[in-house]
CSV table of C-alpha atoms in Angstrom, one decimal:
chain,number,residue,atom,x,y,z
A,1,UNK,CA,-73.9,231.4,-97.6
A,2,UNK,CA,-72.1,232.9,-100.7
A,3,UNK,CA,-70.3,231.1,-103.2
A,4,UNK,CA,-66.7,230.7,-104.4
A,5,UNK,CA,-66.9,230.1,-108.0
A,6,UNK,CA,-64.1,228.6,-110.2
A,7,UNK,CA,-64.2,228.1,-114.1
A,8,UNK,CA,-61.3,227.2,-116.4
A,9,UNK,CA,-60.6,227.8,-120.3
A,10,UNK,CA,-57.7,226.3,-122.7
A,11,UNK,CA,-56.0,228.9,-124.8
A,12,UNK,CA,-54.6,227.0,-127.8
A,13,UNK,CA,-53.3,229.5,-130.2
A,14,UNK,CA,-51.9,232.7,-129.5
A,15,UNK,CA,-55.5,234.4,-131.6
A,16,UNK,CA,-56.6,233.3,-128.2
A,17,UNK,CA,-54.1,234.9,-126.2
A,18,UNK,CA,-54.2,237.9,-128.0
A,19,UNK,CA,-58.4,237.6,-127.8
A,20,UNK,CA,-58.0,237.4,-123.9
A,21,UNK,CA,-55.8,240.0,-123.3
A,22,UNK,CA,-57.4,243.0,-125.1
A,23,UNK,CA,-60.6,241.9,-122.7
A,24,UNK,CA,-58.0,241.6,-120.0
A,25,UNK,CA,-56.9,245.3,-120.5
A,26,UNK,CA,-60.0,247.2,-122.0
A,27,UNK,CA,-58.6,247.1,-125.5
A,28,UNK,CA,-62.1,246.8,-127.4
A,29,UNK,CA,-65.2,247.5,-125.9
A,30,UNK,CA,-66.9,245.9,-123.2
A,31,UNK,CA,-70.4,246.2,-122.8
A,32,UNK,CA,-70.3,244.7,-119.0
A,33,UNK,CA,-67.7,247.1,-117.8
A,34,UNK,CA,-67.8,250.7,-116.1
A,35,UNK,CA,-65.5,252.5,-117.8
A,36,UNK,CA,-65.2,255.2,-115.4
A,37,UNK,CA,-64.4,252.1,-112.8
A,38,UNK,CA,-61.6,250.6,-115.4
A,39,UNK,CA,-58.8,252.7,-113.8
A,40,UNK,CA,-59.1,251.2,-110.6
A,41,UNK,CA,-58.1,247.3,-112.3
A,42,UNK,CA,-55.2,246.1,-111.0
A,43,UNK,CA,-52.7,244.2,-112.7
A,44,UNK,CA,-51.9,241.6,-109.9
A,45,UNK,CA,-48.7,239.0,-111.9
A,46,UNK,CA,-47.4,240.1,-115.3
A,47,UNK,CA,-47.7,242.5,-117.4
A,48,UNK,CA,-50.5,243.9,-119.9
A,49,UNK,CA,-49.2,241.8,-122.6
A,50,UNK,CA,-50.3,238.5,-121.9
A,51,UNK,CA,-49.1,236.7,-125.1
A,52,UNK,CA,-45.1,237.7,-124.0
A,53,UNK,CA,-45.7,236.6,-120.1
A,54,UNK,CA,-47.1,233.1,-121.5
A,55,UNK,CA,-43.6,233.2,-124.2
A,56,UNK,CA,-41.3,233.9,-122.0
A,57,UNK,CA,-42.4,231.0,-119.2
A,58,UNK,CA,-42.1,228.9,-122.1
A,59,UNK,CA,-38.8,230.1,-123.1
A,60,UNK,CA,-37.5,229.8,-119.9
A,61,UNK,CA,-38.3,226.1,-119.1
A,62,UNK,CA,-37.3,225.2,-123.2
A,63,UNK,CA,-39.9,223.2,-123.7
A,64,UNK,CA,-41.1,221.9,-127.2
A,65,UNK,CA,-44.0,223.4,-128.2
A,66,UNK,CA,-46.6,220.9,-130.1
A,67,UNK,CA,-49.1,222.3,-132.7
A,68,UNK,CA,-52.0,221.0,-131.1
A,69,UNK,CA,-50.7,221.8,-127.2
A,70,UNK,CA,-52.5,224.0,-124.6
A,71,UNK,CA,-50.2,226.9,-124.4
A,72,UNK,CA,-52.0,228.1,-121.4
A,73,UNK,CA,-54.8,227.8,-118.7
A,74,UNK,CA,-57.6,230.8,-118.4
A,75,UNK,CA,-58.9,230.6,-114.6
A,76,UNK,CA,-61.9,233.1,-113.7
A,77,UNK,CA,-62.4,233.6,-110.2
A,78,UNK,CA,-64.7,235.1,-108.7
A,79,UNK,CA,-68.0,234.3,-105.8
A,80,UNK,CA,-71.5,234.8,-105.9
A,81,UNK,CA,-72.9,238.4,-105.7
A,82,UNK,CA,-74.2,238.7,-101.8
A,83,UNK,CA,-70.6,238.1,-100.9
A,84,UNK,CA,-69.8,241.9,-101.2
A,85,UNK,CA,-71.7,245.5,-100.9
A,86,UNK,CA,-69.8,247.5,-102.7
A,87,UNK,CA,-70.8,250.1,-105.0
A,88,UNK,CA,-70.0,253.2,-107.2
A,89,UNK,CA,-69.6,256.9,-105.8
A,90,UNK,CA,-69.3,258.8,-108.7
A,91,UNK,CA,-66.3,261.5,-109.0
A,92,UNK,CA,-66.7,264.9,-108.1
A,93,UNK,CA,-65.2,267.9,-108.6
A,94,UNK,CA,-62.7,266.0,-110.7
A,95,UNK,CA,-61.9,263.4,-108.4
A,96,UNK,CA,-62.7,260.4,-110.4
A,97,UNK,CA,-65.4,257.3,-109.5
A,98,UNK,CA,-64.5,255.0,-106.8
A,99,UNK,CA,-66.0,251.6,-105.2
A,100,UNK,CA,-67.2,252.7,-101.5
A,101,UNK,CA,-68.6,249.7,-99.3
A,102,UNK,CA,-67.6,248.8,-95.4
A,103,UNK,CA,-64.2,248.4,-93.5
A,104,UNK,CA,-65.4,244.9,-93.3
A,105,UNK,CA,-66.1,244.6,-97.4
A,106,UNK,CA,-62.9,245.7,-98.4
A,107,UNK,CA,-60.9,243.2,-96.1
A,108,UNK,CA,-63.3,240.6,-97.6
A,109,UNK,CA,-61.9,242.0,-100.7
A,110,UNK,CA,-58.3,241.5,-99.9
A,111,UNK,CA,-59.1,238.3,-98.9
A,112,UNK,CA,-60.1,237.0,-101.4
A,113,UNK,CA,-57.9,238.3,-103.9
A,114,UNK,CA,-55.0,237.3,-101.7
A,115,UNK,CA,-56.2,233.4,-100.7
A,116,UNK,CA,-57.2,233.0,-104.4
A,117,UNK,CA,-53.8,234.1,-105.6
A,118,UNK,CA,-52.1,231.9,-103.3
A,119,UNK,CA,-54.1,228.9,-104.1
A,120,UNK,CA,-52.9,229.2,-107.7
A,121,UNK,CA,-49.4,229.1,-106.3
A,122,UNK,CA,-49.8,226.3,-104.3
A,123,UNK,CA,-51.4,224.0,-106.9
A,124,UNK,CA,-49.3,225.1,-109.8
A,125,UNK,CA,-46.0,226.4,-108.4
A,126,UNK,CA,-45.7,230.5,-108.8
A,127,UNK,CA,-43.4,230.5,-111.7
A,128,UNK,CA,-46.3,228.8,-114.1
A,129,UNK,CA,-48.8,232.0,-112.8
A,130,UNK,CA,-47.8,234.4,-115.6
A,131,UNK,CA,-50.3,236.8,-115.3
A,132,UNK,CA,-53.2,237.8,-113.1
A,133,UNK,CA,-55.5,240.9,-113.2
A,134,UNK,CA,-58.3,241.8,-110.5
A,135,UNK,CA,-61.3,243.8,-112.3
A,136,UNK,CA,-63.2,245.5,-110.2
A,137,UNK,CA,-65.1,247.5,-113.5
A,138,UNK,CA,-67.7,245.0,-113.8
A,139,UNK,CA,-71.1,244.2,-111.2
A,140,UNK,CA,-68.9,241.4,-109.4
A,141,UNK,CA,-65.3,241.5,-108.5
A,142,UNK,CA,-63.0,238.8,-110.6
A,143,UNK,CA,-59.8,237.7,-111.0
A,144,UNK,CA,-58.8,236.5,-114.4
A,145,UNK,CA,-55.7,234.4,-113.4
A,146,UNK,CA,-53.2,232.9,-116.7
A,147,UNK,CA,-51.4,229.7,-115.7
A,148,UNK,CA,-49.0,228.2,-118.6
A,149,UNK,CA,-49.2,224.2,-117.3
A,150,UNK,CA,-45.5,223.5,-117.3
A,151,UNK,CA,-45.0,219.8,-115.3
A,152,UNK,CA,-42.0,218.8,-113.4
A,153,UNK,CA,-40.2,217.3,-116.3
A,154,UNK,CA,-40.4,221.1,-117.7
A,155,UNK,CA,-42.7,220.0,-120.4
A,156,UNK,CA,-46.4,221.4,-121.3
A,157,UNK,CA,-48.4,219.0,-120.1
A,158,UNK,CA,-52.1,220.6,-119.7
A,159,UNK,CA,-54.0,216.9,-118.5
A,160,UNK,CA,-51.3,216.7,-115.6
A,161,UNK,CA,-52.8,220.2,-114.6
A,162,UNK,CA,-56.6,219.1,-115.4
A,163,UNK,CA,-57.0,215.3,-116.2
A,164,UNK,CA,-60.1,214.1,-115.6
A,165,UNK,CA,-63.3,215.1,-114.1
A,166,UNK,CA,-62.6,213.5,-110.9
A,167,UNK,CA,-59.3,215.9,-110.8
A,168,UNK,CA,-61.8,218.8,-112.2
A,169,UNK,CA,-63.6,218.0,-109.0
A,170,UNK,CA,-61.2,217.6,-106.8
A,171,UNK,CA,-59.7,221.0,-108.3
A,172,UNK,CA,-63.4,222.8,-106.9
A,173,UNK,CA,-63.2,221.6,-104.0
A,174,UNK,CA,-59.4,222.6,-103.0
A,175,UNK,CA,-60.6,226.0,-104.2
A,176,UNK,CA,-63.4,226.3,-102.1
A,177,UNK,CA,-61.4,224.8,-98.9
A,178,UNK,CA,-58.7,227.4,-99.4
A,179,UNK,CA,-61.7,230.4,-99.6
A,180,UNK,CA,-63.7,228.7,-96.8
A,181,UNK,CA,-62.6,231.1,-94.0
A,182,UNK,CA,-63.9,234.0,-95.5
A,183,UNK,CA,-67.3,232.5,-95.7
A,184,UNK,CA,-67.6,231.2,-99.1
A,185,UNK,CA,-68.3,227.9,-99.7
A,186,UNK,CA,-68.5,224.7,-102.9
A,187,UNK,CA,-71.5,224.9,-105.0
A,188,UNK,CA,-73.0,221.8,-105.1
A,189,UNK,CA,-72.1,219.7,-107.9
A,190,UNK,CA,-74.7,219.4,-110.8
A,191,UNK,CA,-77.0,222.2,-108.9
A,192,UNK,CA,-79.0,224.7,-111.1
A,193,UNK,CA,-77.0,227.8,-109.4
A,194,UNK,CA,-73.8,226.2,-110.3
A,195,UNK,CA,-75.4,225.9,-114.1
A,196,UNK,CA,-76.5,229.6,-114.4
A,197,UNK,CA,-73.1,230.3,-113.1
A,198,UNK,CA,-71.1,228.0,-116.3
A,199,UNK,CA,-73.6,229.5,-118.6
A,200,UNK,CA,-72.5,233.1,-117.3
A,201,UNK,CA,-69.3,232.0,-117.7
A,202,UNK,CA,-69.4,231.0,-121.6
A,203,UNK,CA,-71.1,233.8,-122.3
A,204,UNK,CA,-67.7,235.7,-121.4
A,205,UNK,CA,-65.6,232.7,-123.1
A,206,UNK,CA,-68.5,233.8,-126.9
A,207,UNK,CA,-67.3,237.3,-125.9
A,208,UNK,CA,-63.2,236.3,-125.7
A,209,UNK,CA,-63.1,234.5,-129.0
A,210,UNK,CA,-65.2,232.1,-130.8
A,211,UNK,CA,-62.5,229.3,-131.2
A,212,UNK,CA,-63.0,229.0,-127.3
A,213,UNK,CA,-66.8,229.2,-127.4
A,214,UNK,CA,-66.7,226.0,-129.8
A,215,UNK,CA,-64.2,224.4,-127.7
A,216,UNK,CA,-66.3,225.1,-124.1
A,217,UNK,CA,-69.7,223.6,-126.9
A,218,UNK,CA,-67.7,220.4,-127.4
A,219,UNK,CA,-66.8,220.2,-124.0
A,220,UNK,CA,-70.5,220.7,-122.6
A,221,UNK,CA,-71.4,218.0,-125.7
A,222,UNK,CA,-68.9,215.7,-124.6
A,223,UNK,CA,-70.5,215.8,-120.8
A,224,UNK,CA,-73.5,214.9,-121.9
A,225,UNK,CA,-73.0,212.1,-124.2
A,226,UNK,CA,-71.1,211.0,-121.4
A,227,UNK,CA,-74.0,211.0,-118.9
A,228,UNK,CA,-76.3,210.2,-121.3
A,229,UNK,CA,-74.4,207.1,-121.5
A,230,UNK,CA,-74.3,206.4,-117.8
A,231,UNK,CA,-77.8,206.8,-117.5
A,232,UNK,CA,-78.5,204.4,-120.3
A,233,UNK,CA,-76.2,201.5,-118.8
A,234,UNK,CA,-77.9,201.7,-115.2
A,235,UNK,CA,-81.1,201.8,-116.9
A,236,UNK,CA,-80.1,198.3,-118.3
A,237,UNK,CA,-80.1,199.2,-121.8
A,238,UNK,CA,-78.5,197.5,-124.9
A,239,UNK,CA,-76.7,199.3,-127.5
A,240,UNK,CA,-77.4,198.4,-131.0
């Protein structure tokens, strides 16, 4: 059974935002897209400037703005390859290239973009969704999805949104649950396809901006100190 697959990035500063968004809208190369595919992206929340969605949330709430706050969330969502069979018919007689694949495919399609958009919703209210864009230009379907984490004082409060890694779990597994009826289902935690999948993932994060690929490093470093440290203690080990 396919996979539903959810990964999450801070954007700090607004380098990152900027970064993101010309990635978002094909501003600079990319070397994993089909540019004769690009036209069919489509921008599902906001608008293609990603920087002035993620302001004006801010401005409407009035919150403060610390220097070292998480201005917003990045959430890539996507599923594992063998969910869809779709591929590209190249244009014709100046009709340009298109995605062909069953009745059934394209419904999965629609599915998936519509569950996963209303899962964001659902878990952090509409109004914090600033902007969303399905491409379709690249070997798997993805939506890259832009949540500013406004709580309900009105303040930014990105661990409220996060927290810990029980809550990063929790946060997979509500995922999954909401894309389950369309046959995708949780990667198992800690498995070696969920691994390939995170490294697959930074890659893109290298590819976005370098601030976030040191940030998603310190991250992985900070995992496995962590379990390094849980293995030691059942082990029976004493620190010196």
């Amino acid at each position: 059974m396919p996979y539903a697959i959810l990964r999450t990035a801070k954007l700090k500063t607004a380098g990152n935002l900027t970064s993101l968004n010309e990635h978002l809208q094909r501003l600079r190369p990319t070397p994993n897209a089909d540019a004769e595919l690009t036209p069919l992206n489509v921008q599902l929340v906001g608008s293609p400037d990603l920087a002035a969605d993620v302001q004006a949330r801010l401005e409407a709430v009035g919150c403060t703005v610390r220097s070292n706050a998480v201005l917003a969330v990045e959430h890539l969502m996507t599923f594992s390859p063998e969910f869809l069979d779709i591929r590209k018919e190249a244009g014709q007689a100046g009709k340009p290239a298109q995605l062909v694949g069953s009745a059934e495919d394209g419904a999965k399609l629609a599915g998936f973009r519509d569950r996963a958009m209303e899962w964001l919703s659902e878990r952090y209210g509409k109004e914090n969704v600033v902007n969303a864009v399905l491409h379709l230009d690249e070997q798997t379907p993805h939506i890259h999805a832009t949540v500013v984490p406004i709580d309900a004082a009105g303040k930014l409060n990105c661990r409220a949104m996060l927290g810990d890694r029980q809550k990063m779990r929790d946060m997979q597994t509500s995922f999954a649950a909401k894309l389950a009826p369309l046959g995708l289902q949780r990667g198992v935690e800690g498995s070696q396809a969920q691994h390939q999948e995170v490294k697959r993932f930074y890659g893109l994060v290298k590819e976005l901006n370098p601030q976030l690929e040191q940030e998603a490093q310190r991250q992985v470093a900070q995992q496995r100190i962590h379990q390094a440290g849980q293995q030691h203690s059942r082990s029976g080990g004493v620190g010196m």
